XYZ file of C-alpha atoms in Angstrom:
88
model
C 30.639 5.186 -13.169
C 32.724 4.307 -16.199
C 36.080 5.962 -16.795
C 36.601 4.772 -20.356
C 35.239 6.962 -23.116
C 33.804 4.091 -25.160
C 32.062 2.678 -22.097
C 30.477 6.044 -21.327
C 29.144 6.140 -24.881
C 27.924 2.539 -24.608
C 26.094 3.400 -21.367
C 24.305 6.286 -23.092
C 23.339 4.021 -25.984
C 22.094 1.320 -23.624
C 19.905 3.798 -21.772
C 18.439 5.216 -24.992
C 17.720 1.706 -26.287
C 16.180 0.683 -22.963
C 13.747 3.592 -23.056
C 12.860 2.941 -26.696
C 12.334 -0.784 -26.104
C 10.281 -0.119 -22.986
C 7.604 1.683 -24.992
C 7.242 -1.179 -27.472
C 7.315 -3.868 -24.777
C 4.682 -2.039 -22.748
C 2.314 -1.546 -25.666
C 2.745 -5.200 -26.636
C 1.906 -6.339 -23.110
C -1.168 -4.096 -23.117
C -2.355 -5.494 -26.451
C -1.920 -9.077 -25.253
C -3.708 -8.370 -21.962
C -6.654 -6.718 -23.740
C -6.908 -9.638 -26.152
C -6.798 -12.162 -23.298
C -9.566 -10.451 -21.356
C -11.692 -10.055 -24.483
C -11.394 -13.781 -25.230
C -12.168 -14.812 -21.641
C -15.186 -12.491 -21.468
C -16.261 -13.568 -24.981
C -16.528 -10.027 -26.317
C -17.597 -9.400 -29.907
C -14.324 -7.753 -30.901
C -12.093 -10.477 -29.422
C -10.848 -11.633 -32.859
C -9.868 -8.092 -33.764
C -8.012 -7.609 -30.483
C -6.197 -10.929 -30.892
C -5.056 -9.884 -34.368
C -3.790 -6.552 -32.998
C -1.886 -8.399 -30.278
C -0.349 -10.748 -32.845
C 0.772 -7.802 -34.961
C 2.302 -6.132 -31.892
C 4.125 -9.349 -30.955
C 5.458 -9.769 -34.493
C 6.750 -6.198 -34.571
C 8.436 -6.562 -31.183
C 10.081 -9.809 -32.284
C 11.161 -8.283 -35.579
C 12.815 -5.382 -33.755
C 14.561 -7.802 -31.399
C 12.798 -6.486 -28.311
C 11.426 -9.927 -27.459
C 12.708 -13.263 -28.695
C 10.930 -14.704 -31.732
C 10.103 -17.925 -29.868
C 8.592 -15.900 -27.043
C 6.364 -14.105 -29.557
C 5.427 -17.385 -31.229
C 4.524 -18.961 -27.894
C 2.316 -16.030 -26.877
C 0.592 -15.998 -30.272
C -0.053 -19.714 -30.015
C -1.575 -19.374 -26.544
C -3.814 -16.540 -27.701
C -5.057 -18.500 -30.715
C -5.727 -21.568 -28.565
C -7.806 -19.504 -26.148
C -9.694 -17.896 -29.028
C -10.465 -21.254 -30.646
C -11.596 -22.726 -27.328
C -13.891 -19.789 -26.639
C -15.534 -20.167 -30.050
C -16.216 -23.886 -29.530
C -17.521 -23.740 -25.987
């Protein structure tokens, strides 16, 4: 446990930020997982789910919850899978 006043405050801030970020990260993961399964199973609404996942990734990257390159990589993989499922 911290003894310094500023460190106690920083610990409280870190915990609050962790809980806030956790919600966004979890919903982003869910959106990506739903989009992935929709593309693999070739569902009708797969494009819509991919777009929702991309929006969620962009928002998470914009808020600094995930790195922008991480978001870009995941978006790229999703779009590749979507394009491949449309061709084949």
